[in-house]
GROMACS .gro file of C-alpha atoms in nm:
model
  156
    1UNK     CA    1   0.000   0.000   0.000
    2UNK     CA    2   0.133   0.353  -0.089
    3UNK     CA    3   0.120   0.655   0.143
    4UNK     CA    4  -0.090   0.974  -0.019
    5UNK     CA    5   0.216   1.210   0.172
    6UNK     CA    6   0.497   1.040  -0.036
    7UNK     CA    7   0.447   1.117  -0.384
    8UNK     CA    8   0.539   0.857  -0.617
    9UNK     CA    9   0.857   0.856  -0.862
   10UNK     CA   10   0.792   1.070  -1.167
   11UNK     CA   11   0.756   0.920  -1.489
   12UNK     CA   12   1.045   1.034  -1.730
   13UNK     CA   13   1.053   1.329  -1.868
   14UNK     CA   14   0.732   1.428  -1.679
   15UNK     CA   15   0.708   1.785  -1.630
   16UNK     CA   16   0.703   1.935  -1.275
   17UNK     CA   17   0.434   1.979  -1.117
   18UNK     CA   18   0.235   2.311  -1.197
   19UNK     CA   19   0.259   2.598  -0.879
   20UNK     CA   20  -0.124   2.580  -0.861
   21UNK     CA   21  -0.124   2.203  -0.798
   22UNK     CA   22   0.164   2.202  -0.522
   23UNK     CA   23  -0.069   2.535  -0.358
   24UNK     CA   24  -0.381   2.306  -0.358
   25UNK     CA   25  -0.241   2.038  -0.202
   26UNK     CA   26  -0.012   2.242   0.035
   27UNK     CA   27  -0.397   2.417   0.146
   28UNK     CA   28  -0.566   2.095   0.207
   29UNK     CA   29  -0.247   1.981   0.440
   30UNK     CA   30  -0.271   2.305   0.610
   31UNK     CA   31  -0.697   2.297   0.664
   32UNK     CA   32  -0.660   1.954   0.765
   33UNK     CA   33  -0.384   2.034   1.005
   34UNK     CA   34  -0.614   2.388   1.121
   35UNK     CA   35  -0.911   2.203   1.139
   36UNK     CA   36  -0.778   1.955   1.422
   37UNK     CA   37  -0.579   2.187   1.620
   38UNK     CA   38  -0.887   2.478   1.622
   39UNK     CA   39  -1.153   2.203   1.703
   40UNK     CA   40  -0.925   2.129   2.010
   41UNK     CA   41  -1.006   2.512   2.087
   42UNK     CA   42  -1.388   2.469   1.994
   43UNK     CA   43  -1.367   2.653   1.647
   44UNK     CA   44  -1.424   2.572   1.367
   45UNK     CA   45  -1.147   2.727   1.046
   46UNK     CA   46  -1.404   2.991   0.924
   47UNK     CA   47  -1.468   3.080   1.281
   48UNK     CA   48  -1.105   3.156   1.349
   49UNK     CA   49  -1.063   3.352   1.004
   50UNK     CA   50  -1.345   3.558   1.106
   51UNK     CA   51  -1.239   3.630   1.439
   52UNK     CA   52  -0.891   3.674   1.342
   53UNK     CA   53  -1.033   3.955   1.078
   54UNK     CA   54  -1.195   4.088   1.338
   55UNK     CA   55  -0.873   4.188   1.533
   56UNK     CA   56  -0.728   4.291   1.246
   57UNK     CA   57  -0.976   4.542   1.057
   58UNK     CA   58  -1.245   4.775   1.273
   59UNK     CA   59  -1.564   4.664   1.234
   60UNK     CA   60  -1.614   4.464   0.890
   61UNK     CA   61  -1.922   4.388   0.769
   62UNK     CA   62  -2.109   4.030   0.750
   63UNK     CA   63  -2.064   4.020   0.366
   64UNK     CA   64  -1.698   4.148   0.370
   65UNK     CA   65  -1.621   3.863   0.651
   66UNK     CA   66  -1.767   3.603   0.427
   67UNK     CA   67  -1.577   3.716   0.101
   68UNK     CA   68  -1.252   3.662   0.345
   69UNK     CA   69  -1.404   3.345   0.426
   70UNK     CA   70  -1.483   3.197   0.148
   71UNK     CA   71  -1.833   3.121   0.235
   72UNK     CA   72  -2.159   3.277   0.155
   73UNK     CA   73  -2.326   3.534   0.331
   74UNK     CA   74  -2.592   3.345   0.468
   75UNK     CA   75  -2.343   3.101   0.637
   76UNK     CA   76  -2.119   3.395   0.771
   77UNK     CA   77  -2.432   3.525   0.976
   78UNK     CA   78  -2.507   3.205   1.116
   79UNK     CA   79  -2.101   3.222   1.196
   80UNK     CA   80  -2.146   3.553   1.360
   81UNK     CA   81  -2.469   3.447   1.568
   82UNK     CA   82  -2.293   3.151   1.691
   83UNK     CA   83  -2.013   3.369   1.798
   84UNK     CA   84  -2.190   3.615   1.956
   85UNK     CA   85  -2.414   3.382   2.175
   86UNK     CA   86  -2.062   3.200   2.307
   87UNK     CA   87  -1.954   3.585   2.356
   88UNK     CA   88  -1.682   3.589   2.174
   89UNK     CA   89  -1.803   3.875   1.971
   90UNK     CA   90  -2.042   4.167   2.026
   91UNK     CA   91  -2.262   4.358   1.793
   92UNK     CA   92  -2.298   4.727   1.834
   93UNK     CA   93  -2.574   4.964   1.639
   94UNK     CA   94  -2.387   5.142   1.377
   95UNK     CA   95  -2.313   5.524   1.497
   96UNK     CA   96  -2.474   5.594   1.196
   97UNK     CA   97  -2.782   5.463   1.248
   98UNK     CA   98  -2.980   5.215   0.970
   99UNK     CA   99  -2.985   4.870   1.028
  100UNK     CA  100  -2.609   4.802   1.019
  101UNK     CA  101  -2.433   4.653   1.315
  102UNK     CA  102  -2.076   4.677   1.358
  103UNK     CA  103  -1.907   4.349   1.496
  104UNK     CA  104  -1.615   4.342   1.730
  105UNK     CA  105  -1.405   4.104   1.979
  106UNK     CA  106  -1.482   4.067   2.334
  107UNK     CA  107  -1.224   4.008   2.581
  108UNK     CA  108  -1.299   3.633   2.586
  109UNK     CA  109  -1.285   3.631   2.161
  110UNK     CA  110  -0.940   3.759   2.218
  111UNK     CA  111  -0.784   3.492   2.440
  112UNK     CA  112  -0.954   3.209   2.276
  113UNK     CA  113  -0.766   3.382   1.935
  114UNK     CA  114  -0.497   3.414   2.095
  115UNK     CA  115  -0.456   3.035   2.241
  116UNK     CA  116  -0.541   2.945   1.895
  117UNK     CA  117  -0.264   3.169   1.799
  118UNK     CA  118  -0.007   2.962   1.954
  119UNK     CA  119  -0.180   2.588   1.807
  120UNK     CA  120  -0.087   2.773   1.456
  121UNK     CA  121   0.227   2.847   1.531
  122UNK     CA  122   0.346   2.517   1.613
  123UNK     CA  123   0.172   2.379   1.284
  124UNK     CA  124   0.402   2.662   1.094
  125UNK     CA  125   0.696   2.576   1.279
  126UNK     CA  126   0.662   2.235   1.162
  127UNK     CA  127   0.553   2.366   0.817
  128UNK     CA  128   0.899   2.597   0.805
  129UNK     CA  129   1.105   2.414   0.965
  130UNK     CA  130   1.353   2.320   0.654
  131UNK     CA  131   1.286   2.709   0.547
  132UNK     CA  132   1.538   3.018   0.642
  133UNK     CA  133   1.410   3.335   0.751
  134UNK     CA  134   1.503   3.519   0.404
  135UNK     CA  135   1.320   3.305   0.242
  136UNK     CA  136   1.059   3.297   0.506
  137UNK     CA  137   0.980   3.643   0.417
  138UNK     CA  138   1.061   3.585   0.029
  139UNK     CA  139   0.766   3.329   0.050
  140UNK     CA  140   0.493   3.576   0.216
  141UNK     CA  141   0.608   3.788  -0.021
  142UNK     CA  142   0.544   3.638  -0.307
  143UNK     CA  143   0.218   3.469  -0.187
  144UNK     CA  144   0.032   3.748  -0.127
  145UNK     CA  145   0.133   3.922  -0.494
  146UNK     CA  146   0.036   3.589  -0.626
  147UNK     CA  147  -0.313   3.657  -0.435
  148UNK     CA  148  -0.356   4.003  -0.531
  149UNK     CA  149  -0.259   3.935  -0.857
  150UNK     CA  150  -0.587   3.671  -0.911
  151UNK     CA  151  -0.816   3.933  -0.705
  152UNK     CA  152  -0.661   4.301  -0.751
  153UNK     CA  153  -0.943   4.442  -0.525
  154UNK     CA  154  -0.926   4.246  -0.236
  155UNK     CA  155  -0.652   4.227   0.018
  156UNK     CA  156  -0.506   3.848   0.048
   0.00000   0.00000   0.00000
């Protein structure tokens, strides 16, 4: 029997393996690996994104949490309810007025990020262990052009 994490012996004069494939499968070992270690935290992956978008940007809306997501809208607010009735979110009338709510992290968001935080890093560590820092930073680098690149308008 042949393990899916070795990969098998190229045929001859097989060409490499396109960037887009290696990214794929490198995502699915990460979500797999994020999945495990934030379910140990009681979150789920889009939970954690949103949370950790939260601490990053003031306030963004439902539909601009789910674009970063990757999910629809629809799921996002069920995201957000489920987040705020575990309080690890609050929603706050808009200063504005209308029927816009702006969303932020409670205290208790913030710790369970931040133990979360820590699960990640050790599942980067291992990911970057064979990696220097030069090219640590060459890599995030060109990552996120390669992101912006496929979506101009969005940040990666």
């Amino acid at each position: 029997m042949t393990d899916p994490a070795v990969p098998a012996a190229a045929a001859p004069h097989a060409p490499p393996p396109r960037v887009s494939y290696l990214v794929f499968r490198l995502e699915r070992r990460i979500r797999a690996c994020l999945d495990e270690a934030l379910a140990r935290h009681g979150l789920t992956t889009t939970e954690y994104m949103a949370l950790s978008e939260l601490r990053l940007r003031d306030a963004p809306s439902s539909a601009d949490l789910a674009r970063i997501a990757f999910v629809t809208p629809q799921a996002m607010n069920l995201v957000i309810r489920d987040l705020e009735q575990r309080g690890l979110i609050r929603r706050d009338p808009h200063p504005r007025g209308g029927r816009a709510l702006r969303t932020r992290l409670t205290p208790k968001g913030l710790n369970t990020l931040r133990r979360c935080d820590l699960s990640l890093d050790g599942i980067e560590a291992v990911m970057l262990a064979e990696i220097d820092d030069p090219d640590r930073t060459t890599l995030a680098e060109t990552l996120t052009s390669c992101a912006r690149a496929l979506h101009p308008d969005a940040r990666p």
